[in-house]
Structure formats: C-alpha cells, structure tokens
Amino acid sequence: MSERLDDLKLRLAQLSDLAHAMALAHWDQQTMMPTRGGEARAESLATLTSITHEMFVDDETGRMLEGATAELNGAGGGPDGDSDDARLIALVRRQWDKARRVPTELAAELARAASIGQEAWITARANSDFESFAPYLEHNFELARRYVDCHMSSGDYACGYDVLLDDYEPRMPSTEVSDLFAQLKAELVPLIATVTAASPVDDAPLHVEFPVDDQRRLVREVVALMGFDDAGWRLDDTVHPFATRIGGGDVRITTRWDEHFFPYGAMHECGHGLYEAGLPPAQRRSPLGTAESLGLHESQSRLWENMVGRGRPFATVLAPRIAALGGDELSPLDADTLYRAVNVVRPSFIRVEADEATYALHIILRFELEQALIDGTLTVRELPEAWNARFKDYFGLEVTNDADGVLQDVHWSAGLIGYFPTYALGNLIAGQLWERARAELSGLDAEIAEGRLGSLREWLRQHVHQYGSKFTTKELLIREAGGPVSVTPFTNYLKAKLGDVYGIDL
Amino acid sequence: MSERLDDLKLRLAQLSDLAHAMALAHWDQQTMMPTRGGEARAESLATLTSITHEMFVDDETGRMLEGATAELNGAGGGPDGDSDDARLIALVRRQWDKARRVPTELAAELARAASIGQEAWITARANSDFESFAPYLEHNFELARRYVDCHMSSGDYACGYDVLLDDYEPRMPSTEVSDLFAQLKAELVPLIATVTAASPVDDAPLHVEFPVDDQRRLVREVVALMGFDDAGWRLDDTVHPFATRIGGGDVRITTRWDEHFFPYGAMHECGHGLYEAGLPPAQRRSPLGTAESLGLHESQSRLWENMVGRGRPFATVLAPRIAALGGDELSPLDADTLYRAVNVVRPSFIRVEADEATYALHIILRFELEQALIDGTLTVRELPEAWNARFKDYFGLEVTNDADGVLQDVHWSAGLIGYFPTYALGNLIAGQLWERARAELSGLDAEIAEGRLGSLREWLRQHVHQYGSKFTTKELLIREAGGPVSVTPFTNYLKAKLGDVYGIDL
C-alpha cells in the first residue's frame, strides 16, 4: 500500500541508527576517551559522516520522497498538512535539498576537523594558548565558508551566515535574530546599569567551598526530583557540559565540578535531557522524533536552570541542603538569602557563569564576531583583539587571559559556527513558556517549593517535547505559547525577579 | 602506480572506522549504557553491521582485490608471499570469500540478536532463570546454524562447527582442537587427582575480605607496572570482564570486583590490552593491524595472569601490597604463602575463577556441548540437564543453580558460538611462549620479582604483537616459538609449578 513511504521510513531509521553511533562517539570523546584516541576517533566520525551523507543524499532517497509524496496525495486526495507523514516528508525534503548541495568529501572533512579541533581546544584552553589553536580555527572557518558557498546559489539564504544558522535554528534568518537582539539589548543595558548601581546584594554563599563528593550527592538528588531515572539516564563529568540522547531509553547529561558550586549547571543539562526523554516514542528512529531547533532545546534547559532553579520557590528546597553541605560557614542559610545570592547581577568573563541579565551580551558579542568571520571582515588572527575590545565595550572589563576570553567556549573548535544565537533565543522562548505554564498551572510555586516538579515536567512534555520536529519552532510557539519568539515575556520576568532581589522598582 | 591497491586500502580503512564505532558501542553497552538503552543499541549495531557487510562483500571490493593482485604481480614479477601487501591481499581475499556467502539480512540479525541476547542474559543470570533466557539462546543457535548453512557447500569445512570456529581461530579445524584437548585431558586428569590427594595447601589469604576502593588502588598499581598508560588506556567496571581496542591510542580494559580478591583478573585483561596496544602502528586502520586469532590473544592474557601474576617471582611484588590491604588478618603475608595459596587446585563451578589445572575441563565441557548443539544432537531445552550431568562427570560436583552452571558465561548470549576452545588454546600457546621467553631473557625472574616487567612486554611485542595478522597463528608459532600449538610446554610448566606448590614430584 504505502511501500515507498515504508522504504523511506526504513532508510530514515537506518540513518538514525548511524546518528546513534555518532552521538555515542561524541559523548565518549567528551567524557571517557583517552587523550591519544583523538585521531582515530576523528577518522571514524569522518567515515560515519560520509556514509550517512551518501546514504541520505543519493537519488534513491529522492525517489522515495517522490513516491511517498505521491502515495500520500493518492491516499487522501491531497497531503494533509498536519498528519505525521505529511510533516515527515516536508521536513526530510527540506533537509535533503540542503544536504544534496554538500559534497560528501566536505561533510566528512567538517566532521574530522570538528573532532580534531576539540582536542586542540582542550589543550589550548588549558594553556591559554590561542596561537596553537589558531590554525584549527582557521581551518574550521575556511570549511564553514566552503559549506556556505555550496548553498548561496540556491537563493534560499540572504547571507552566508544564514546558511549556518539554519542548521541549528531552521528557518530563522539572522535579520530576525538581530532585531530580537536589538530589542533585548535595549532592555538589558539600562536594566543592568540600574541594578549594578543599586545597593549590593550579599552573595557570600557563592564563595563557600563545597567538597565535590557532597556536591555529587546533592546534584543526584536535585536531578532525581526533575525526572532523572537511573534506568534510562547517565550523569558524567566533562570539560564543557552538554546533554545528548544516544537512542531511545538512553539520555546522557554531563556536568563539571567547581569548589564554588551550585547545582544549576546540572539542572540546565537535565532540562535538555528531559526534552530528549520526552520526544515522541513512536518516532524514536525518525527525524520527527528529534528536537526541532536548538532555541527550543535551550528554552528547556534555561527554564529549569533559571526560572525553576534560581527561583524563590525552589530556594526553599535547596537552602537547607546547601547549608548542610557548607558546614559552619553556611549554617543557617535561609531560602531568601540563597535566592538573592544566586541572582546577583555582575558583569563577568565567562558566559556559562553569567547571570541572567548579562548573559545575552555574551551571546550578542559572539554572534557579531562570527558574522564578521564568515563575511570576511574579520580574520581568525585578529579575533582575540576584536574579542577583547568588544568585551571591554560591553562589559567594562579587560580580558587578560584568552582562556577567560576567546578560548572559553568549545563551539568554534567543534565547527559549531552560527550556534551561539540559539542560546539567547532559548532564554526568550523560556520566558514565553514559563509565563504560559504559570498561567495554566495553579499552585505551581507551592509545588516547586516542596520539590514536586512533576506537573511542570508534564506540562512541558505535553506542550513542547511530544511534538518532536512535527512543527517548526514558530508554529509550535504560536500554538502553545501565544505567538512567535518575543522579548517581552523574558524581560518582564527578569525585571520582576531583579526588582524583588534588589528591592527596587524596575 | 598502485591505484587499485590504494583503493582497497582506503575501503579497508573505512571498514576499520566502522569497526571502531561498533567496538565503542559494544564497550559502552557493557560498561556505561543505561539498561533501557538496549533496544536502540541493538538496532544501531544491526545497521552498522549491515552497512559494513554490504560495503565489504560488494563486487567492487572483489574488483579491487583482483586489481591489487594484478598490480602486485606486475610490480614484482609475482607476489612476494611475505610482503605486507601480499599478506594483506591474501587475508582479505579469504575474509571476502567467506563474507560473500552470508546475506546482509543474516549478518544484521546476528548482530541484533547478540546485542538483545546479552541484555536478556544479564537479567537471567541475576535471577538464575534459564527459562527466560532459553528463547534468546534458541534464536542464537538457530542463527548460527543458518550461518553454517551458508558455508557448507563451499567445501572448505569438514563440519558445521568448523565454520564457526574459523571466525575466532582461523584455519584450525575442530579435529585438531579435539586432538589437542584429548592430549591435554590425558595429562590433566591424573595430575588433578594426584594434586587434590596431596596434603592441602593453606589458602587462607583467598578468604580475606578487601575493601573495593583499596583493591582499585592496587589494581591500578599492578597494571601500571605492566604498561597501562592513562593517556591511551581506560579501566572500567563491568559484569563480564573483557578488553578491547576502540582505535589507535585507545585501549580499554574492564574488571569486576569481589570482596575476596586478587588482581589476576585485571592482569588478564591488561595482557589482552598489551597485545592490542602492541599491534603495528603502521597498520592501524588495516586488517593486518588486528589480532590474528583469539587463541593467540588469550595466550597473552593467560601468560600475564598466570605465568607472571601467579608465579613465584611476582608474589614478591604482590605479597606486601596485599598484606597491607588485608589489615590484621593478613599481616605478615609472605610471598611463598601467597604463591601457594593462589595456585591451589580445586574443582569449582565458575570457569573464570578456576585454577590452571581444572580450567581446561571447563572449556572441554563447553566445546563438546556447543558441538552437540550445532550438529543437532542436543537442544537448548536439554542444555541445563546436559551441562549438569557432564559437570558432575568432569568435576564431581552437583550444579544446583544455573547461574553457577549453564548461565555463567556471556558468550552464547552474544552469539559467540565456537569461541570457547580458543581459551584453552591460549593456555597452550602461553606455555610455548613462556618457555621461549624464559630461555631468551636471562634474569627474567629477578626482574619480575622487582616489578620490572618491561623486558617481557617488549619481548612479546617483538615476537607476537608487532606482526598483527601478517602471519597465521601456526606460522607465527613456528617462527617464534619453535613449532605449532602443542600441549607439552604448558603441561611441563604446570607440573613444575604444582610440584613446587604442593611439595610433591609430578
């Protein structure tokens, strides 16, 4: 009956099996692999990428797509735009058209260079040695430009950067991002100025040292409240934390440990993990069963990390547990003190440690620099200087060490160029979803204060996770959050919180 | 110039990259994967196996082989039987001929069933529940018989079992194994009778409990002496210990922990790891750079575990360290006491805990049962009874619990049928290599007693590891150990040791 559609689904399932192997290889490289294993890993990933690419782009996939479309039209007298099958075909058709333009050799080299680049970055960051890293970065940007060149004649993209951004945030042109970021900056800059001029908030709890083994126990407790389940999840150590799903029933999150600690990083990754765990089980080996965009993905991590984790209700759960770890230095620690301490606004060097108000400035800086690197107005050699100058401008801080500057993030080393904006989009989407969830879930604050996080998790599963890639991010937000990505819910949320924390009107 | 040969090598390198991904997937499944991830892992492995199989068996590989052979003949006026290229072509030609007979669908199903079967075995063994496991085992033996059927018309094999054995011990027919095992049994049965009738040896140190964390530290120390190197190796926990090389610079060994402990299991796996680490670096992504046979592989693990680890000289290294862990119960522990304790001969249920004298009987039992299962004279349902009856016959012990009987090993659950004999062959080969190494390395005992294991490791690298699969096991043993697999060096070694331990003439 629907033979072509079944053929297509089988091929997509096999591509998903290859993605499983690659996800595992990436996870292992960042958590387990001995350092000398990097070269062989890069070769293996390059070959898996070639094979995946060739299997996907070949003419047979095109014929399956044509056949499946015809079947769908025949069966219902026209494609039902909202059926899973119609959505699947549309999604795959778009990805196939894009992938067809990329030579296999380039796809493989992108994978190989990403894998090699990460190993070089780990060493370079440890030694704050940009010089040793520059050739890898140049190669990655050169490859990104070659990738861009494959797509420009399609007429689908207004500029080279949009080609890259589209891989992470499908259908979102950089002009839209720039508009949103301009609105965001216009709100944040005066907000930061006001808050940093207000009476300082006591953040002593942030400076207490905690034994890492105690931290591990607390993190295990917190992620268990969120929905982490030993039978289907792992939590491991890494240099640059991430979350991934290897396959059905196999979600892996990672964290790093610091003597000055709070469990928010692990909550962030667990938020990503809950999205992955909540994807539709019936679409387990289908592109429909994957996350739609990184902005949406990041909305889940940021919502759990910031709206829940750093919110006043959850401080009631955390404060006694953290006080118990901190010994004499922190006992007693009341929830209000903790809540205020972890929401202090202070410009600082490291993006992943930034507060919610200054965070977006870190992203805007990277977004602007990568656009310049791609359009050729900036070279890799000029990058540290450009970074430091812009950093001074945005944060008023002098970068004296590339490890705290241009070398702090893994992304560019791994070929993830055009990826950063999705983090700030995630904050905005989190603001929208949080506003909606609170309106719909009466008693949510009280539940959170008791450590009961199930209603919220279920709400997110119902309204976001279960759709996988069936809807675009814009469609999903219009259906489930009242409109496309917007700045206001996030800035309203932030003003309310910081007004409360600093005891001022915002 | 040698275009076809280069094409062939590139294809083999890509196949090796796929093997890398599969080795990682297997390692992860047995060390890291959450339990619910099993189904997706099986699907991924089945797809990787299909892709590998199809890439290998297709006509193009055959044309590359033909072309490469012609080039080789043309260049040298005839193939040089001992050149790396000539050996590579011969090896791959043999593997290609065999693989061509297997439908891709069967290859994939073998991989899928192996992965699923292992998960079922873990549960069944934990509950000593053969009933729940039987359907998986029936499926695996059914698949093995289908696999056998693909090959019988080739005329290359005298019986179905030989088809399976050849995958693990190439070119070794089961009649040869039976002959060796008959000689071995003829030596061992009276030896065991004599030794178990002699005055008992004190094995009190075997019954002391050691804290696992202390054991971990000792094991790390011991494997470091052997050549374990953090930059290129890992050591992890598992249910059924194994060693694997994921790729160049990435050797992974595993162990399990028991309250009654000695570091010999870890030394065993480290011996395997040293073989993998010593394979020729220039052949890193080539079949020539893989281990030639499992018998040879096992010779390395058994040599390190038993000849070195349980030998008198290394007891000088271990005794003070073990005494320190054992606290009051073991202090002082002299080297002679330790040496004698760990060489006590006593028939017991579990193969991996068996002493060197009774070990082979465990293998012979499995070898006979799997032959019967393959030739159809025994069914899976009859297996526990057959196991227990034969066990009573060989060991004089009554199996009362399948977990200590037919369910103790992972192999059949993972489709590894025809694999067991290689363990006993490994003991024999270890005997041959050990005899030769001791003859060539004067002062070896004194070095081992000081924990200096480098000369032996280097000798094994030079005489075994560095050849990879260039020579067959028989060729290698003739070159490096004076003759093909033989029983005498092993039984001579064992008589000398047990005579010493029990203070009797053997």
CSV table of N, CA, C and O in Angstrom, one decimal, chain A residues 221-223 225-226 263-264 267 304-305 307-321 335 338-339 445 447-453:
chain,number,residue,atom,x,y,z
A,221,GLU,N,20.4,14.2,43.9
A,221,GLU,CA,19.0,14.4,44.5
A,221,GLU,C,18.2,15.4,43.7
A,221,GLU,O,17.0,15.2,43.4
A,222,VAL,N,18.8,16.5,43.2
A,222,VAL,CA,18.1,17.5,42.5
A,222,VAL,C,17.6,17.0,41.1
A,222,VAL,O,16.5,17.2,40.8
A,223,VAL,N,18.5,16.3,40.4
A,223,VAL,CA,18.1,15.8,39.1
A,223,VAL,C,17.1,14.7,39.2
A,223,VAL,O,16.2,14.6,38.4
A,225,LEU,N,14.7,14.7,41.4
A,225,LEU,CA,13.4,15.5,41.6
A,225,LEU,C,12.9,15.9,40.2
A,225,LEU,O,11.7,15.9,39.9
A,226,MET,N,13.8,16.3,39.3
A,226,MET,CA,13.4,16.7,38.0
A,226,MET,C,12.9,15.6,37.1
A,226,MET,O,12.2,15.8,36.1
A,263,PRO,N,24.0,23.8,42.1
A,263,PRO,CA,23.6,22.7,41.2
A,263,PRO,C,22.9,23.1,39.9
A,263,PRO,O,22.3,22.3,39.2
A,264,TYR,N,23.0,24.4,39.6
A,264,TYR,CA,22.3,24.9,38.4
A,264,TYR,C,22.7,24.4,37.1
A,264,TYR,O,21.9,24.3,36.2
A,267,MET,N,21.1,21.2,36.6
A,267,MET,CA,19.7,21.4,36.3
A,267,MET,C,19.5,21.8,34.8
A,267,MET,O,18.6,21.4,34.1
A,304,TRP,N,14.5,25.4,33.3
A,304,TRP,CA,14.8,24.6,34.5
A,304,TRP,C,15.9,25.2,35.4
A,304,TRP,O,15.9,25.2,36.6
A,305,GLU,N,17.0,25.7,34.7
A,305,GLU,CA,18.1,26.2,35.4
A,305,GLU,C,17.7,27.5,36.1
A,305,GLU,O,17.9,27.7,37.3
A,307,MET,N,14.4,29.7,35.7
A,307,MET,CA,13.1,30.0,36.2
A,307,MET,C,12.8,29.1,37.4
A,307,MET,O,12.2,29.6,38.4
A,308,VAL,N,13.1,27.8,37.3
A,308,VAL,CA,12.9,26.9,38.4
A,308,VAL,C,14.0,27.0,39.4
A,308,VAL,O,13.9,27.4,40.6
A,309,GLY,N,15.2,26.7,39.0
A,309,GLY,CA,16.4,26.5,39.9
A,309,GLY,C,16.7,27.8,40.7
A,309,GLY,O,16.9,27.7,41.9
A,310,ARG,N,16.8,28.9,40.0
A,310,ARG,CA,17.1,30.2,40.7
A,310,ARG,C,15.9,30.9,41.1
A,310,ARG,O,16.0,32.1,41.5
A,311,GLY,N,14.7,30.3,41.0
A,311,GLY,CA,13.5,31.0,41.5
A,311,GLY,C,13.4,30.9,43.0
A,311,GLY,O,14.0,30.1,43.7
A,312,ARG,N,12.5,31.8,43.6
A,312,ARG,CA,12.3,31.8,45.0
A,312,ARG,C,11.7,30.5,45.6
A,312,ARG,O,12.2,30.0,46.6
A,313,PRO,N,10.7,29.9,44.9
A,313,PRO,CA,10.2,28.6,45.5
A,313,PRO,C,11.2,27.5,45.6
A,313,PRO,O,11.3,26.9,46.7
A,314,PHE,N,12.0,27.3,44.6
A,314,PHE,CA,13.0,26.2,44.7
A,314,PHE,C,14.1,26.5,45.7
A,314,PHE,O,14.7,25.5,46.2
A,315,ALA,N,14.3,27.7,46.0
A,315,ALA,CA,15.3,28.1,47.1
A,315,ALA,C,14.9,27.4,48.4
A,315,ALA,O,15.8,27.0,49.2
A,316,THR,N,13.6,27.2,48.6
A,316,THR,CA,13.1,26.5,49.8
A,316,THR,C,13.6,25.1,49.8
A,316,THR,O,13.9,24.5,50.9
A,317,VAL,N,13.7,24.5,48.7
A,317,VAL,CA,14.2,23.1,48.6
A,317,VAL,C,15.7,23.1,48.8
A,317,VAL,O,16.2,22.2,49.5
A,318,LEU,N,16.4,24.0,48.1
A,318,LEU,CA,17.8,23.9,48.1
A,318,LEU,C,18.5,24.5,49.3
A,318,LEU,O,19.6,23.9,49.7
A,319,ALA,N,18.0,25.5,49.9
A,319,ALA,CA,18.7,26.2,51.0
A,319,ALA,C,19.1,25.2,52.1
A,319,ALA,O,20.3,25.2,52.5
A,320,PRO,N,18.2,24.5,52.7
A,320,PRO,CA,18.7,23.6,53.8
A,320,PRO,C,19.7,22.6,53.3
A,320,PRO,O,20.6,22.2,54.1
A,321,ARG,N,19.6,22.1,52.1
A,321,ARG,CA,20.5,21.1,51.6
A,321,ARG,C,21.9,21.7,51.4
A,321,ARG,O,22.9,21.1,51.7
A,335,ALA,N,16.3,30.6,52.7
A,335,ALA,CA,15.9,30.5,51.3
A,335,ALA,C,16.0,31.9,50.7
A,335,ALA,O,16.5,32.0,49.5
A,338,LEU,N,19.7,32.7,49.9
A,338,LEU,CA,20.2,31.9,48.8
A,338,LEU,C,19.6,32.5,47.5
A,338,LEU,O,20.4,32.7,46.5
A,339,TYR,N,18.3,32.7,47.5
A,339,TYR,CA,17.6,33.2,46.3
A,339,TYR,C,18.3,34.5,45.8
A,339,TYR,O,18.6,34.7,44.6
A,445,ASP,N,4.0,27.4,42.1
A,445,ASP,CA,5.0,27.8,43.1
A,445,ASP,C,5.0,26.9,44.3
A,445,ASP,O,6.1,26.6,44.8
A,447,GLU,N,4.0,23.9,44.7
A,447,GLU,CA,4.6,22.5,44.3
A,447,GLU,C,6.1,22.6,44.3
A,447,GLU,O,6.8,21.7,44.8
A,448,ILE,N,6.6,23.6,43.6
A,448,ILE,CA,8.1,23.7,43.4
A,448,ILE,C,8.8,23.8,44.8
A,448,ILE,O,9.8,23.2,45.0
A,449,ALA,N,8.1,24.6,45.6
A,449,ALA,CA,8.7,24.8,47.0
A,449,ALA,C,8.8,23.6,47.8
A,449,ALA,O,9.6,23.4,48.7
A,450,GLU,N,8.0,22.6,47.4
A,450,GLU,CA,8.0,21.3,48.1
A,450,GLU,C,8.8,20.3,47.3
A,450,GLU,O,8.9,19.1,47.6
A,451,GLY,N,9.5,20.7,46.2
A,451,GLY,CA,10.3,19.8,45.4
A,451,GLY,C,9.5,18.9,44.5
A,451,GLY,O,10.0,18.0,43.9
A,452,ARG,N,8.2,19.3,44.3
A,452,ARG,CA,7.4,18.5,43.4
A,452,ARG,C,7.4,19.1,42.0
A,452,ARG,O,6.8,20.2,41.8
A,453,LEU,N,8.1,18.5,41.1
A,453,LEU,CA,8.3,19.1,39.8
A,453,LEU,C,7.6,18.4,38.7
A,453,LEU,O,7.8,18.7,37.5
